[in-house]
Coordinates of C-alpha atoms in Angstrom, one line a residue:
M1 CA -132.6 105.7 -17.3
R2 CA -135.4 107.0 -14.9
M3 CA -135.3 105.2 -11.6
D4 CA -138.8 106.7 -10.8
I5 CA -141.2 106.4 -13.8
R6 CA -143.4 109.1 -12.1
R7 CA -140.9 111.8 -12.8
P8 CA -141.9 113.6 -15.9
L9 CA -138.5 114.1 -17.5
T10 CA -137.1 111.4 -19.6
A11 CA -133.5 110.9 -21.1
R12 CA -135.1 111.3 -24.4
D13 CA -136.7 114.7 -23.4
L14 CA -133.5 116.0 -22.0
V15 CA -131.6 115.1 -25.3
M16 CA -134.3 116.6 -27.4
T17 CA -135.1 119.8 -25.6
A18 CA -132.1 120.9 -23.8
T19 CA -130.0 123.9 -25.0
E20 CA -126.5 123.2 -26.3
A21 CA -125.1 124.9 -23.4
E22 CA -127.2 123.0 -21.0
L23 CA -126.1 119.5 -22.6
A24 CA -122.5 120.6 -22.5
D25 CA -122.7 121.4 -18.8
I26 CA -124.5 118.2 -17.9
F27 CA -121.8 116.2 -19.8
F28 CA -119.0 118.0 -18.4
Y29 CA -120.1 118.4 -14.8
Y30 CA -121.9 115.1 -14.3
G31 CA -119.9 112.8 -16.7
E32 CA -116.6 114.7 -16.5
E33 CA -116.5 114.3 -20.4
R34 CA -113.9 116.5 -21.8
Q35 CA -115.4 116.5 -25.4
A36 CA -118.7 117.9 -23.9
R37 CA -119.2 120.9 -26.1
R38 CA -118.4 118.9 -29.3
I39 CA -121.0 116.3 -28.4
A40 CA -123.7 118.7 -27.4
K41 CA -123.1 120.7 -30.6
M42 CA -123.4 117.6 -32.7
I43 CA -126.7 116.4 -30.7
V44 CA -128.2 119.8 -31.4
E45 CA -127.4 119.8 -35.1
E46 CA -128.6 116.2 -35.4
R47 CA -132.0 116.7 -33.6
K48 CA -132.6 119.6 -36.3
T49 CA -133.1 116.9 -38.9
K50 CA -134.2 113.7 -37.0
D51 CA -135.4 112.4 -33.9
I52 CA -132.9 110.8 -31.5
A53 CA -135.1 108.0 -30.3
S54 CA -133.0 105.3 -29.2
S55 CA -129.7 104.9 -27.0
M56 CA -128.1 103.1 -29.8
Q57 CA -128.8 106.2 -32.0
L58 CA -127.3 108.3 -29.4
A59 CA -124.3 106.1 -28.8
A60 CA -123.5 106.1 -32.5
L61 CA -123.9 109.9 -32.6
I62 CA -121.4 110.4 -29.7
S63 CA -118.9 108.1 -31.3
R64 CA -119.0 110.0 -34.6
A65 CA -118.8 113.3 -32.5
V66 CA -115.4 112.4 -30.6
P67 CA -112.3 112.0 -32.5
R68 CA -111.0 108.5 -32.6
R69 CA -107.8 109.4 -30.8
F70 CA -110.0 110.4 -27.6
H71 CA -111.9 107.1 -27.6
P72 CA -111.1 105.3 -24.3
P73 CA -109.4 101.9 -24.9
K74 CA -111.4 99.8 -22.4
K75 CA -114.9 101.3 -22.4
H76 CA -117.5 102.7 -24.9
V77 CA -117.0 106.4 -25.7
A78 CA -120.4 107.2 -24.9
T79 CA -120.3 105.8 -21.2
K80 CA -119.7 109.1 -19.6
V81 CA -122.3 111.0 -21.4
F82 CA -124.8 108.3 -20.5
Q83 CA -123.8 108.5 -16.9
A84 CA -124.4 112.2 -17.0
I85 CA -127.9 111.9 -18.6
R86 CA -128.8 109.4 -15.9
I87 CA -127.6 111.7 -13.2
A88 CA -129.5 114.6 -14.7
V89 CA -132.8 112.8 -15.3
N90 CA -132.8 111.4 -11.9
M91 CA -131.6 114.4 -10.0
E92 CA -129.2 112.1 -8.3
L93 CA -127.0 114.8 -6.7
E94 CA -130.0 116.6 -5.3
N95 CA -131.5 113.3 -3.9
L96 CA -128.1 112.4 -2.3
S97 CA -128.0 115.8 -0.7
T98 CA -131.4 115.5 0.7
F99 CA -130.7 112.0 2.1
L100 CA -127.5 113.1 3.7
E101 CA -129.3 116.0 5.4
A102 CA -132.1 113.6 6.6
A103 CA -129.7 111.0 7.7
S104 CA -127.8 113.4 10.1
G105 CA -131.0 113.6 12.2
V106 CA -131.2 109.9 12.7
L107 CA -127.4 109.3 13.8
K108 CA -126.7 109.6 17.4
I109 CA -124.0 112.2 18.3
G110 CA -120.5 110.5 17.6
G111 CA -122.3 107.7 15.9
R112 CA -120.9 105.9 12.8

């Protein structure tokens, strides 16, 4: 999920080391996942007994954490969580903010 492999934080590191509250916030704010707390709690419980080493393993865990009635009909239930993890690992919002600040100095006044 990392765009820049020189960055030290991997998706696995995030999933295996973040606190329950940190995971829930990441899933809620970056993925707009309504079941963020439930998913975060299950991840923390699961990693106490075994390593979450693959995306398939994480997707299955998320699928078990979210009640069936909340599974979206046309996409995988883990999609929003994976999006949130990608955004957090790559610091996408921070990078976007930096880009926009730098871009304002390049544009002409009144430019498009």
